PDB file of C-alpha atoms in Angstrom:
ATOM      1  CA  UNK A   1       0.000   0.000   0.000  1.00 91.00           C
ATOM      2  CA  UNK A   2       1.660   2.861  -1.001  1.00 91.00           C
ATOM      3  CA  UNK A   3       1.950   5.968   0.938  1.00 92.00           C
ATOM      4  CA  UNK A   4       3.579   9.241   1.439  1.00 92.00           C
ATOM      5  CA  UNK A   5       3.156  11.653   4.455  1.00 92.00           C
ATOM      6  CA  UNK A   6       4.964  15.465   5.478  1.00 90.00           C
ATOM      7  CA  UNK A   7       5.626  17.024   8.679  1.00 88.00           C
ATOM      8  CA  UNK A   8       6.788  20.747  10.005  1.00 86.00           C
ATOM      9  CA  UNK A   9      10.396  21.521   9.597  1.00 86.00           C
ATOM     10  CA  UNK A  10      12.209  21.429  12.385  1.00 86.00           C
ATOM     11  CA  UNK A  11      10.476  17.886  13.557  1.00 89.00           C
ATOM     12  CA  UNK A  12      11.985  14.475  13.979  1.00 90.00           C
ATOM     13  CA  UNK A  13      10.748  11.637  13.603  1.00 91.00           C
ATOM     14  CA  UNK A  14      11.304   9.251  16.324  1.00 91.00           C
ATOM     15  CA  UNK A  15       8.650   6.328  15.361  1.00 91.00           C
ATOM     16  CA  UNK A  16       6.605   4.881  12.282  1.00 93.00           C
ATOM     17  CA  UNK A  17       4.165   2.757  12.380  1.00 93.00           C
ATOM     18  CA  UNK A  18       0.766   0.931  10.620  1.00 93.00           C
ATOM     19  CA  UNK A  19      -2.601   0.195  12.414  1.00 92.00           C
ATOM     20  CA  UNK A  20      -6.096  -0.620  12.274  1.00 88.00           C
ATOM     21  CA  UNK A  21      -7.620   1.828  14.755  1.00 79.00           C
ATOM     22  CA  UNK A  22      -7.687   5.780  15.561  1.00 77.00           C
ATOM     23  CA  UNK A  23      -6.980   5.693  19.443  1.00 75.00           C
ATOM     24  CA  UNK A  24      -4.567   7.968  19.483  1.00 67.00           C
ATOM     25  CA  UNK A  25      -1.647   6.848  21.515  1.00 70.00           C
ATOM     26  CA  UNK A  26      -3.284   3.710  22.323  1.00 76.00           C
ATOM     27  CA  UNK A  27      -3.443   2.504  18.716  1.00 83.00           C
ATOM     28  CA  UNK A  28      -1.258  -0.582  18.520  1.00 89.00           C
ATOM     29  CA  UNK A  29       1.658  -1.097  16.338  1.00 91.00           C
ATOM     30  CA  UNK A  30       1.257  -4.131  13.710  1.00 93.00           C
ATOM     31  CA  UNK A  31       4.241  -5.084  13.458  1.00 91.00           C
ATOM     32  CA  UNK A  32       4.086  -5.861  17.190  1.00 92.00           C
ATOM     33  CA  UNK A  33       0.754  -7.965  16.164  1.00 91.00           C
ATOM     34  CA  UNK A  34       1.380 -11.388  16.266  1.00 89.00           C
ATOM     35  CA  UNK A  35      -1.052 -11.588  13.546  1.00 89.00           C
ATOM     36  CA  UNK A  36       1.275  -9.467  11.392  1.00 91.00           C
ATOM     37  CA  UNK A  37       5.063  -9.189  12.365  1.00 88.00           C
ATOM     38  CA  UNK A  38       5.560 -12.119   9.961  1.00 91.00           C
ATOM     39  CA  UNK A  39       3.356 -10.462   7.335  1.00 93.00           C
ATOM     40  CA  UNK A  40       3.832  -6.999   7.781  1.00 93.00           C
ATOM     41  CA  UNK A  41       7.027  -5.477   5.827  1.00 94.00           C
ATOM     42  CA  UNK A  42       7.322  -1.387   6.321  1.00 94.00           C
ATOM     43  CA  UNK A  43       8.898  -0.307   3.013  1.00 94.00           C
ATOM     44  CA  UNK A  44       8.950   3.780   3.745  1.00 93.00           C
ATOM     45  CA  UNK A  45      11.529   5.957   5.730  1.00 92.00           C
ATOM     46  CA  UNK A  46      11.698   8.453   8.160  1.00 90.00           C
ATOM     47  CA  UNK A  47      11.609  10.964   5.729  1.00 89.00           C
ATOM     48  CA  UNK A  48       8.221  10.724   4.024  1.00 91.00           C
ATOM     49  CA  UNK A  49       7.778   7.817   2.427  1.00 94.00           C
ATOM     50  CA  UNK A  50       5.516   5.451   4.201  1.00 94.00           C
ATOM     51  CA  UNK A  51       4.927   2.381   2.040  1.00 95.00           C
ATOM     52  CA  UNK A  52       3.629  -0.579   3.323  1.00 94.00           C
ATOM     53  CA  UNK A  53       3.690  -4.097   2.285  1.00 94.00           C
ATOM     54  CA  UNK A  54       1.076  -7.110   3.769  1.00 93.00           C
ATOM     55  CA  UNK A  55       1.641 -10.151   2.215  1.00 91.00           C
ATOM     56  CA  UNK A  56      -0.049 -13.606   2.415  1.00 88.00           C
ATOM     57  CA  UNK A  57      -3.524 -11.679   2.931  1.00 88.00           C
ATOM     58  CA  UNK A  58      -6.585 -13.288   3.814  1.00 84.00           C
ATOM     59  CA  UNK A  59     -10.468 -12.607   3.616  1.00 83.00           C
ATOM     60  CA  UNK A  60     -10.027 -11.385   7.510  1.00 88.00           C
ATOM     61  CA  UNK A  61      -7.628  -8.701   6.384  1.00 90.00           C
ATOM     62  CA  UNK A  62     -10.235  -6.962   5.265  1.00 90.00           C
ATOM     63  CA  UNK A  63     -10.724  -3.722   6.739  1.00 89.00           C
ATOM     64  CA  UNK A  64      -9.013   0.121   7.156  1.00 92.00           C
ATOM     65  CA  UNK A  65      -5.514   0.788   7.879  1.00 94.00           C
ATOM     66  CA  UNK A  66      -3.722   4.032   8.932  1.00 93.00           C
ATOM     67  CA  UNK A  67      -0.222   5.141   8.660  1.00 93.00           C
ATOM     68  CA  UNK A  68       0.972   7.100  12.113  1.00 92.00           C
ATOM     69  CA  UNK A  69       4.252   8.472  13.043  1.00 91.00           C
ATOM     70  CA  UNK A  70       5.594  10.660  16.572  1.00 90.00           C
ATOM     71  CA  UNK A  71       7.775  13.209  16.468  1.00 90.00           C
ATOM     72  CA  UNK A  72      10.317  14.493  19.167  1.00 90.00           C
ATOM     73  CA  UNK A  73       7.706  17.269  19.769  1.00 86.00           C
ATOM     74  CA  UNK A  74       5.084  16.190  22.475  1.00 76.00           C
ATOM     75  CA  UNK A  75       2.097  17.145  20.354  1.00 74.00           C
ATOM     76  CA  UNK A  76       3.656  16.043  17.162  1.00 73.00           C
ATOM     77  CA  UNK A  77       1.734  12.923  16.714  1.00 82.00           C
ATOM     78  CA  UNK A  78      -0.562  12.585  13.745  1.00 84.00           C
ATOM     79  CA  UNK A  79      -2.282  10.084  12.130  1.00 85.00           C
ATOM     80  CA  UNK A  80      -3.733   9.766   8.342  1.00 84.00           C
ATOM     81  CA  UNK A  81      -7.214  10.157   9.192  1.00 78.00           C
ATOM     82  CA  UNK A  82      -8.506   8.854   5.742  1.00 82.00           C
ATOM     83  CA  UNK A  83      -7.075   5.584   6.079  1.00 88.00           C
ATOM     84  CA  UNK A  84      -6.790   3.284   3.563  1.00 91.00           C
ATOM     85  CA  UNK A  85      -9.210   0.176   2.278  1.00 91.00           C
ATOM     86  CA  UNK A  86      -8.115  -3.102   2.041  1.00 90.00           C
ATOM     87  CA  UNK A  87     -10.691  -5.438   0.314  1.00 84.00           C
ATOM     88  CA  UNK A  88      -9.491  -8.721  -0.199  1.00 81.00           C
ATOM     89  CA  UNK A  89     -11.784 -10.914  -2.057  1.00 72.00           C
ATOM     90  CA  UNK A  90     -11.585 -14.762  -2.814  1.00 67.00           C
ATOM     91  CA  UNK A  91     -10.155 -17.363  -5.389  1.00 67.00           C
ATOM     92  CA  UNK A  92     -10.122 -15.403  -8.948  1.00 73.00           C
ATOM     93  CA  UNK A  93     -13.880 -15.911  -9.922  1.00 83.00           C
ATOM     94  CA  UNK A  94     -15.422 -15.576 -13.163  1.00 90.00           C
ATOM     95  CA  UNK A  95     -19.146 -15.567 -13.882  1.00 92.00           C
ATOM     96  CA  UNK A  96     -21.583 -15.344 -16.720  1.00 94.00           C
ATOM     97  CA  UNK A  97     -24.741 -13.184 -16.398  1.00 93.00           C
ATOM     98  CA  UNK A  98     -27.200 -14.692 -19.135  1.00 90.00           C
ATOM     99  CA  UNK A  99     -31.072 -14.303 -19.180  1.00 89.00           C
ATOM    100  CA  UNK A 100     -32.829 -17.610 -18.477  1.00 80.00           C
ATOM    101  CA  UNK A 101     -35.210 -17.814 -21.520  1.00 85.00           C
ATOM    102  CA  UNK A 102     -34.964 -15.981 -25.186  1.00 94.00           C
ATOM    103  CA  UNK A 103     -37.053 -15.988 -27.712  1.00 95.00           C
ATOM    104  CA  UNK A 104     -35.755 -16.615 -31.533  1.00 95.00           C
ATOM    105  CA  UNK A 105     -34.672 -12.798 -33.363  1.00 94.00           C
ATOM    106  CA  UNK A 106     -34.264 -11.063 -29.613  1.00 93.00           C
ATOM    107  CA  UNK A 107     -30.821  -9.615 -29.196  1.00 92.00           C
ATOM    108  CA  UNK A 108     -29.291 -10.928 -26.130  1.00 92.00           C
ATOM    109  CA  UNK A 109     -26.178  -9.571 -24.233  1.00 91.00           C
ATOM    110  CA  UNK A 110     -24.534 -11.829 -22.181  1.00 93.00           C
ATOM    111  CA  UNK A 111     -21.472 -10.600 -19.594  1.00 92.00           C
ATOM    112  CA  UNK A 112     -18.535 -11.765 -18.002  1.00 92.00           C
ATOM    113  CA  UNK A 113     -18.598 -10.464 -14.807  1.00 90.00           C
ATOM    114  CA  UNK A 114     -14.894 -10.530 -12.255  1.00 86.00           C
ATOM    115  CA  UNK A 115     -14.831 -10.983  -8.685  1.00 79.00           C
ATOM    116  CA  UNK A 116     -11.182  -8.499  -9.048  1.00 77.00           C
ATOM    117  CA  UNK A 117     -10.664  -5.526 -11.027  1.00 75.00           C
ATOM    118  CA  UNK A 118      -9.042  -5.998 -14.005  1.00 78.00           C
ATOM    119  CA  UNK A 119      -7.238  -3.763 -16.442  1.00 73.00           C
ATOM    120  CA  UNK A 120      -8.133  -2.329 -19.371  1.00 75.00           C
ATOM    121  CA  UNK A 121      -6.028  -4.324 -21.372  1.00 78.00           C
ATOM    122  CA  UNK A 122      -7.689  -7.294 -20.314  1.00 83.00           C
ATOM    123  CA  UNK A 123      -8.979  -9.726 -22.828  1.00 86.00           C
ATOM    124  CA  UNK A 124     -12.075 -12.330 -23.012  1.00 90.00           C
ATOM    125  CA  UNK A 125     -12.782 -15.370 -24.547  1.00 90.00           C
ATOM    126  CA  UNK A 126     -16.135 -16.901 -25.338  1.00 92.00           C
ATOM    127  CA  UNK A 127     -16.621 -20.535 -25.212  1.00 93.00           C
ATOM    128  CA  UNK A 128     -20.352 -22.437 -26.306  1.00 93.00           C
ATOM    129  CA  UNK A 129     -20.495 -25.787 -25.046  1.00 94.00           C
ATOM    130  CA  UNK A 130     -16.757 -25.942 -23.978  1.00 91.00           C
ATOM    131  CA  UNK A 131     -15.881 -25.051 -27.798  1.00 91.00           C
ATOM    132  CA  UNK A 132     -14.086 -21.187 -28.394  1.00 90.00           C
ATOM    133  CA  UNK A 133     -15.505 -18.890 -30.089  1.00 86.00           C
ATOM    134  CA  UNK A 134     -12.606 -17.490 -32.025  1.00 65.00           C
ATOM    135  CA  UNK A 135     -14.137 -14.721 -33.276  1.00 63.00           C
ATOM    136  CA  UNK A 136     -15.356 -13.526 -29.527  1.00 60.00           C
ATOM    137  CA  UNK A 137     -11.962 -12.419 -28.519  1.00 62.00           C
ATOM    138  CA  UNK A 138     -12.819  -9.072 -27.067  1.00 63.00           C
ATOM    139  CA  UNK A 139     -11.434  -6.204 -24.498  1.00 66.00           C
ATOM    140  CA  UNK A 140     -15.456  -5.986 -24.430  1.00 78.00           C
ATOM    141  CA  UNK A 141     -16.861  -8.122 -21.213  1.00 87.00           C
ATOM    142  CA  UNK A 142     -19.471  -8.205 -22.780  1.00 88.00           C
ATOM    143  CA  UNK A 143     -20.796 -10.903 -25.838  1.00 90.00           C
ATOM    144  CA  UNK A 144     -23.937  -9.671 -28.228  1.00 89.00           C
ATOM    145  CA  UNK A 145     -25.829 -11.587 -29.994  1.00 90.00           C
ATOM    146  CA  UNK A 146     -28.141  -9.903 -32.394  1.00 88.00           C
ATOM    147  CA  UNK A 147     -30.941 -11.780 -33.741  1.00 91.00           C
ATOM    148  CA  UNK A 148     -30.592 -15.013 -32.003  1.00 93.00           C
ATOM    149  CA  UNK A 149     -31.371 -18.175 -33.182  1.00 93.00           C
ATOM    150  CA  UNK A 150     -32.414 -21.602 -31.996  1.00 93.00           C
ATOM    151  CA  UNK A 151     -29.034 -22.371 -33.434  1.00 93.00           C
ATOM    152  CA  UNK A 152     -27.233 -19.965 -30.532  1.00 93.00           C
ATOM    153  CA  UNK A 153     -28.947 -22.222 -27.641  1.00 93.00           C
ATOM    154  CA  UNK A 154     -26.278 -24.019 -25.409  1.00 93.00           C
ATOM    155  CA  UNK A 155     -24.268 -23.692 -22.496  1.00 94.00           C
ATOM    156  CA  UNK A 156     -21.925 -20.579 -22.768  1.00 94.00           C
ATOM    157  CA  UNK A 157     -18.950 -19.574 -20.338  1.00 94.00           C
ATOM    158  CA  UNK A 158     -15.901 -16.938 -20.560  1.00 92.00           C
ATOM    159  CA  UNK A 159     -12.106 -16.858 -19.865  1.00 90.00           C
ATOM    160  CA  UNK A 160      -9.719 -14.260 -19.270  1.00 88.00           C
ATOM    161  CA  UNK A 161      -6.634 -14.435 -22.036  1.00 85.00           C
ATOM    162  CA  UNK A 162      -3.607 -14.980 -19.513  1.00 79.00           C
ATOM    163  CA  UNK A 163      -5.572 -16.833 -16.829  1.00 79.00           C
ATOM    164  CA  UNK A 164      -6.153 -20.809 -16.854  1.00 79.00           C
ATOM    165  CA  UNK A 165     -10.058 -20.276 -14.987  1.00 84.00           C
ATOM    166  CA  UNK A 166     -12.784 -20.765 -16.769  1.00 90.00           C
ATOM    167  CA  UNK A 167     -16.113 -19.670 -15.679  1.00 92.00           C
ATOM    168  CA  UNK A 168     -19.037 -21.953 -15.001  1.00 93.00           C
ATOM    169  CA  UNK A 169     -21.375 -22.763 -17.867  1.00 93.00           C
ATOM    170  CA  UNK A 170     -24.666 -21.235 -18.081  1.00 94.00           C
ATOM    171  CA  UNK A 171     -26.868 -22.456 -20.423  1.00 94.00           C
ATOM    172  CA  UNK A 172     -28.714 -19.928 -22.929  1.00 94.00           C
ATOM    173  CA  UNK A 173     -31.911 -21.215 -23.706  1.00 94.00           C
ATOM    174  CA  UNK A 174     -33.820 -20.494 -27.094  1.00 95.00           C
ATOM    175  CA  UNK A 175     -37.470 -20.237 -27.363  1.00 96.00           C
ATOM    176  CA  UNK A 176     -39.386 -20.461 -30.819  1.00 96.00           C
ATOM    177  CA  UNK A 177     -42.190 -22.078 -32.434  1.00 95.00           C
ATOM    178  CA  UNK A 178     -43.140 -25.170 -34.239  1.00 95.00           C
ATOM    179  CA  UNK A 179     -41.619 -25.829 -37.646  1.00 94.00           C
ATOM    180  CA  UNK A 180     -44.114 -27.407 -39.817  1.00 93.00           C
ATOM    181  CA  UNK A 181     -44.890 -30.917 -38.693  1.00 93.00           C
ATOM    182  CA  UNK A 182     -45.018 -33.501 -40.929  1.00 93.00           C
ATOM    183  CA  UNK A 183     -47.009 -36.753 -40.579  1.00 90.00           C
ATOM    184  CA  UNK A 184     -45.217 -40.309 -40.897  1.00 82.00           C
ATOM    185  CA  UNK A 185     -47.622 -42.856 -41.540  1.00 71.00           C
ATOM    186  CA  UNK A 186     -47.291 -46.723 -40.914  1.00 56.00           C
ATOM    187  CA  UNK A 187     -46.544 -49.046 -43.913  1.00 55.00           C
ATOM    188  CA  UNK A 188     -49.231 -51.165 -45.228  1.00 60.00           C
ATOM    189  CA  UNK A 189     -53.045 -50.839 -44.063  1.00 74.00           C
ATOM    190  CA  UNK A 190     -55.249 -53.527 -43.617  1.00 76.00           C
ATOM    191  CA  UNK A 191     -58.597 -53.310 -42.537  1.00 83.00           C
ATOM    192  CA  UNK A 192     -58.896 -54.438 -39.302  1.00 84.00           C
ATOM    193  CA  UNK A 193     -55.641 -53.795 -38.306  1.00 82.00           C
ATOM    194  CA  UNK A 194     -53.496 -50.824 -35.938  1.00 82.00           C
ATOM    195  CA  UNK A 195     -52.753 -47.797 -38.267  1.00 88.00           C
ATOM    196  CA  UNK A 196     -50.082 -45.513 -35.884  1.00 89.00           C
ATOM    197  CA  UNK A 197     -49.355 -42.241 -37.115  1.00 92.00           C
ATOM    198  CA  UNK A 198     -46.469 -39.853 -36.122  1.00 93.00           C
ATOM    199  CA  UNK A 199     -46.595 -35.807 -35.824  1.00 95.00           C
ATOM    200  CA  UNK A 200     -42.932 -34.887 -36.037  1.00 94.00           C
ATOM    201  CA  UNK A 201     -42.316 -31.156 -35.459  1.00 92.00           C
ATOM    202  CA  UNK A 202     -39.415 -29.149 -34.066  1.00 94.00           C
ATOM    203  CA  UNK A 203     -40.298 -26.428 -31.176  1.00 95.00           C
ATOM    204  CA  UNK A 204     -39.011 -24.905 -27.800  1.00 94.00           C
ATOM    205  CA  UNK A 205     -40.977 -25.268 -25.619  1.00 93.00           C
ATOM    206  CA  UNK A 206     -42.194 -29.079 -26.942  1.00 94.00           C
ATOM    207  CA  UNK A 207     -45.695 -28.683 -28.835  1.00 95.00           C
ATOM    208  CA  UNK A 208     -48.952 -29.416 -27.964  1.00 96.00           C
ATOM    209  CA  UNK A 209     -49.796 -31.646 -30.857  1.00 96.00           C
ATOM    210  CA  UNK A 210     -53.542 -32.301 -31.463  1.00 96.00           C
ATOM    211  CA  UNK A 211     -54.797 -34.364 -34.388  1.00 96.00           C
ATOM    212  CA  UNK A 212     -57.204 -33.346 -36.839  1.00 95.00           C
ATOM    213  CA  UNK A 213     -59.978 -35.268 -39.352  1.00 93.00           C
ATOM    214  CA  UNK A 214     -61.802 -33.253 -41.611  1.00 87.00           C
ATOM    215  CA  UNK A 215     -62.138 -30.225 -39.344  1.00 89.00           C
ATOM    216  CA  UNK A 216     -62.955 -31.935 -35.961  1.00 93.00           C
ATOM    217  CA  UNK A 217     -60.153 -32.723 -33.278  1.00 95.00           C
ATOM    218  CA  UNK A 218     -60.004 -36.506 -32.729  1.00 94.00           C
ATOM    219  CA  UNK A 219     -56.576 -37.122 -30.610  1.00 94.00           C
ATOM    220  CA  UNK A 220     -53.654 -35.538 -29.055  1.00 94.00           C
ATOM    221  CA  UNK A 221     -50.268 -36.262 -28.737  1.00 95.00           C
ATOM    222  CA  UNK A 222     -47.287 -37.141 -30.975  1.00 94.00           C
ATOM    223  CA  UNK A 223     -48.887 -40.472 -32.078  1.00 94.00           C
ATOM    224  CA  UNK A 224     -52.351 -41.292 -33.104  1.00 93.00           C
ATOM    225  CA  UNK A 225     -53.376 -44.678 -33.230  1.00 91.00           C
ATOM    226  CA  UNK A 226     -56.308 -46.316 -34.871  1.00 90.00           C
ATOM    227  CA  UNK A 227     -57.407 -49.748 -33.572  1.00 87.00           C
ATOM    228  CA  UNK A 228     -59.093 -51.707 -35.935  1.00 87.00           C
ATOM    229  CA  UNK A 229     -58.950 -49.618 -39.036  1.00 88.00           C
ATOM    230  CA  UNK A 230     -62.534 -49.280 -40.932  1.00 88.00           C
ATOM    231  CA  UNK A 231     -63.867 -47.545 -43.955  1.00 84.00           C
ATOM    232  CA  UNK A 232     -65.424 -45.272 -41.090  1.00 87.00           C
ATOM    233  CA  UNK A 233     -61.615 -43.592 -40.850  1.00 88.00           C
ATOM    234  CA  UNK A 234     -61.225 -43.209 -44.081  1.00 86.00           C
ATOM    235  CA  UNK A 235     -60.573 -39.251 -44.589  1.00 87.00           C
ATOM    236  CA  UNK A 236     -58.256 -36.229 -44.463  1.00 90.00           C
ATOM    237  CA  UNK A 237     -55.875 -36.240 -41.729  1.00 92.00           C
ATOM    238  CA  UNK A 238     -54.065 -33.023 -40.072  1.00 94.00           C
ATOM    239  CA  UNK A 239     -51.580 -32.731 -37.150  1.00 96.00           C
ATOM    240  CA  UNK A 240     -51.557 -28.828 -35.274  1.00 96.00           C
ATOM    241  CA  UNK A 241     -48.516 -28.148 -33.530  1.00 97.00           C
ATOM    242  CA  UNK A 242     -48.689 -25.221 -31.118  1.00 96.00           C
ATOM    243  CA  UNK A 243     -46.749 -23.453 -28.317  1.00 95.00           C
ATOM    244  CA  UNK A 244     -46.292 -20.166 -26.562  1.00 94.00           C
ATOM    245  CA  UNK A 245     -45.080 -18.890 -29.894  1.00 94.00           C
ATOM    246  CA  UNK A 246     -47.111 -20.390 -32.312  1.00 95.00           C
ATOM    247  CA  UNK A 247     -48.950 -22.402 -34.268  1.00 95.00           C
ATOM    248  CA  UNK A 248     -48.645 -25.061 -37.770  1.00 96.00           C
ATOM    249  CA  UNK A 249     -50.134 -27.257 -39.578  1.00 95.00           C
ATOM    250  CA  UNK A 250     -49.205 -30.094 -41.362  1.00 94.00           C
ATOM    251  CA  UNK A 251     -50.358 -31.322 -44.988  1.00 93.00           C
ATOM    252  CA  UNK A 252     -52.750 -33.700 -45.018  1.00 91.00           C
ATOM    253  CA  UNK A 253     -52.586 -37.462 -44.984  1.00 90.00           C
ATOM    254  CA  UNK A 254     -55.846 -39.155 -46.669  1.00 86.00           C
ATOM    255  CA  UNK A 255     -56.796 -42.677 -45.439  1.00 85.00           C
ATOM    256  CA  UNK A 256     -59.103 -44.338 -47.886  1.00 79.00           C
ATOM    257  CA  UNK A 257     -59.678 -48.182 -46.525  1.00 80.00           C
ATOM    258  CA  UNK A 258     -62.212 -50.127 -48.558  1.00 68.00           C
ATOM    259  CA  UNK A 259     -63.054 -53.262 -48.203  1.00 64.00           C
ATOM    260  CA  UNK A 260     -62.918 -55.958 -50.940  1.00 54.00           C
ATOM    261  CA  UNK A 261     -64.423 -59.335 -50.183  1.00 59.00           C
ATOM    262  CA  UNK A 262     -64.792 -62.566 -52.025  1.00 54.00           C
ATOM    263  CA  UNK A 263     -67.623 -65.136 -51.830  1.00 49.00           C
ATOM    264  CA  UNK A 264     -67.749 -68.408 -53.375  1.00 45.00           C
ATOM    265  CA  UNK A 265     -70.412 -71.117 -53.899  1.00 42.00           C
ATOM    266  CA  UNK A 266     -68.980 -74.022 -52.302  1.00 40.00           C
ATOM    267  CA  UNK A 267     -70.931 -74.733 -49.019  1.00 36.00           C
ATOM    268  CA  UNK A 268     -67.613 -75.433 -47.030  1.00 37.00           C
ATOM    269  CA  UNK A 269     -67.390 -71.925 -46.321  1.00 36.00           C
ATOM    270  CA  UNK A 270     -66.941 -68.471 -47.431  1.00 36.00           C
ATOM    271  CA  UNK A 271     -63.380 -67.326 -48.686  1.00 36.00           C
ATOM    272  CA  UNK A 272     -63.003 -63.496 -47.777  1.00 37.00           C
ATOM    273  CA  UNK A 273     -59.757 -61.461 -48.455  1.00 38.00           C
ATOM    274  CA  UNK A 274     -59.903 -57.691 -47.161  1.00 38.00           C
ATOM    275  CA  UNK A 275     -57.745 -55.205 -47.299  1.00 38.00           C
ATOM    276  CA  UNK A 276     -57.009 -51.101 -48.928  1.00 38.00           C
ATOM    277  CA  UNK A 277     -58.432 -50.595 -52.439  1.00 38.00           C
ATOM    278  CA  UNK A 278     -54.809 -49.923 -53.845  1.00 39.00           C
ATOM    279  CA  UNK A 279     -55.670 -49.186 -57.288  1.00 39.00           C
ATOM    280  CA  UNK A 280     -53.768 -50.827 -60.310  1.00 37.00           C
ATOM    281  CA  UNK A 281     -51.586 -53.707 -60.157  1.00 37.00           C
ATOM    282  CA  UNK A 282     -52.148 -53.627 -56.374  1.00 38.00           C
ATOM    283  CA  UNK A 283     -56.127 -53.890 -56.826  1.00 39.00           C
ATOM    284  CA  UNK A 284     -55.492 -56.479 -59.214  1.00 37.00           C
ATOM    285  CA  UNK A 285     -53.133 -58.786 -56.617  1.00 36.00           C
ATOM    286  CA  UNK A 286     -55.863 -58.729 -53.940  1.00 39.00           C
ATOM    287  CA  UNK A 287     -58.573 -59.847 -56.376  1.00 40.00           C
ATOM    288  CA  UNK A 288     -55.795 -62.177 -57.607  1.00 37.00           C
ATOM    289  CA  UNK A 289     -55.672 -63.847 -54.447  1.00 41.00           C
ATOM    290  CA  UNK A 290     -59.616 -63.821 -53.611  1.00 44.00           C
ATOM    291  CA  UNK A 291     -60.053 -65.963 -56.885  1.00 41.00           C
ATOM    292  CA  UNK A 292     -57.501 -68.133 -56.126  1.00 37.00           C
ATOM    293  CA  UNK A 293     -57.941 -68.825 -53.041  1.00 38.00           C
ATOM    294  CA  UNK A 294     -61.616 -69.843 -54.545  1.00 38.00           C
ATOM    295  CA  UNK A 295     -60.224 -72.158 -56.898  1.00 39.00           C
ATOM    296  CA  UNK A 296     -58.601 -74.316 -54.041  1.00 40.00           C
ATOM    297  CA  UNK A 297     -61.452 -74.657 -52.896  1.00 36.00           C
ATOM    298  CA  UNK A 298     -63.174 -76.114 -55.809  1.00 37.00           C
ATOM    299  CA  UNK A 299     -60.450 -78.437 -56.358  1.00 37.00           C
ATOM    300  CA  UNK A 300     -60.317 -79.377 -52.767  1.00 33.00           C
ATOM    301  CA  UNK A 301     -64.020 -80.400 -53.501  1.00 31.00           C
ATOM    302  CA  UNK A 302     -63.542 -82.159 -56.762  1.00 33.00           C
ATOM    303  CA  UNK A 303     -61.261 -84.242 -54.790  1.00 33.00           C
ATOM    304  CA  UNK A 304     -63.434 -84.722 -52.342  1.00 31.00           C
ATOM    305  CA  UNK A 305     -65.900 -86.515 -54.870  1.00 32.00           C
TER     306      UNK A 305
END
């Protein structure tokens, strides 16, 4: 702690000293502090220099010191009244101040805040998810980002060029609304069988998805299932996906389940095949299989004869 003091001419200086109080003559003499003599290094003179040096300082050394000297004059005792501060903080500390929640275009400032002081000079780095930013090296504190997108979201801390400490991560989360969902349906449909469909859409928060059939709601949630499969389901098929930002739809899926069933004259039984009315060569293969399935059965009753 640096310090210079003056005094009348014709004074002499007889002692020097530091302390932490303003008693007068009974303030005590650090260096005769058991606390201090092995800390406490008086770097000034009798003349008017008056530097001090504390080393090896802790969070209890925190508090207002005062430079005193007597004189060979019985009144000539004075004290620097102003004192100085001593604020001793922890470890080195770094910290990033980041809102919680953003939504998509805001412009968000984020800041590297120091538990010490530290030049002008200084320099920060920005890191997202423990990967540099290289183009974030700044004197700035301070990182902008101007339009953000959902692209920015992750967990963001900052370093100090020179210094090994990183600050903790804090995550930046990025709000914004559905993409357009699109509907994944299952395979092959049979009447009769399970027909799942799938609403896939991007958002932050996750969607409310509701599912839609010609203009009236008929489920909710990411999959929609259809048990047994009718003609009665046939139709136009819409997913909505909605949050706190907004709203889409996606193109519709049509279902169009017909039945197709074969009947033949033998009185073993009826052969039925059932399934989608495909159209083409597809229509064709399930009739295909209805006759045939009818001609093994005549055989079977030729044979029988």
């Amino acid at each position: 702690m640096s310090c210079t003091y003056t005094y009348p001419t014709g004074y002499q200086i007889k002692k020097v000293f530091w302390t932490e109080s303003l008693k007068g003559d009974e303030s005590p003499d650090l260096s005769n502090d058991t606390e201090y003599s092995q800390r406490l290094q008086y770097l000034g003179d009798k003349q008017q220099n008056c530097t001090v040096r504390l080393s090896h300082v802790t969070l209890k050394d925190s508090h207002m010191y005062y430079f005193r000297f007597i004189t060979n004059i019985t009144e000539g005792r004075w004290t620097g009244a102003a004192g100085v501060t001593l604020t001793v903080t922890g470890d080195f500390d770094l910290q990033v101040e980041s809102p919680e929640r953003v939504t998509e275009g805001d412009s968000v400032n984020l800041r590297c805040k120091s538990s010490c002081a530290l030049t002008d000079r200084a320099t920060f780095i920005w890191y997202r998810n423990s990967q540099p930013l290289t183009e974030r090296r700044d004197r700035n504190n301070e990182l902008l980002l101007q339009s953000v997108r959902r692209e920015d979201s992750g967990r963001y801390s900052c370093a100090v060029d020179g210094h090994t400490h990183i600050s903790p991560a804090v995550q930046l989360n990025v709000m914004y609304p559905p993409v357009k969902p699109v509907i994944s349906p299952s395979g092959v449909i049979v009447e009769g069988d399970s027909v799942t469909l799938n609403c896939i859409s991007d958002s932050n928060p996750p969607a409310e998805i509701s599912w839609i059939k010609g203009g009236t709601i008929v489920g909710s949630g990411r999959i929609y299932n259809i048990s047994k499969i009718s003609s009665d389901d046939s139709g136009e098929y819409k997913c909505k996906s909605i949050n706190e930002h907004g709203e889409k739809y996606s193109d519709a899926v049509t279902l169009n389940v017909m039945s197709v069933r074969c009947f033949s004259s033998v009185t073993v039984g009826v052969a039925a095949g059932v399934g989608v009315l495909l159209g083409g060569a597809s229509g064709a293969f399930v009739m295909y299989i209805c006759l045939t399935k009818r001609m093994n059965r005549r055989s079977a009753m030729k044979e029988v004869r």
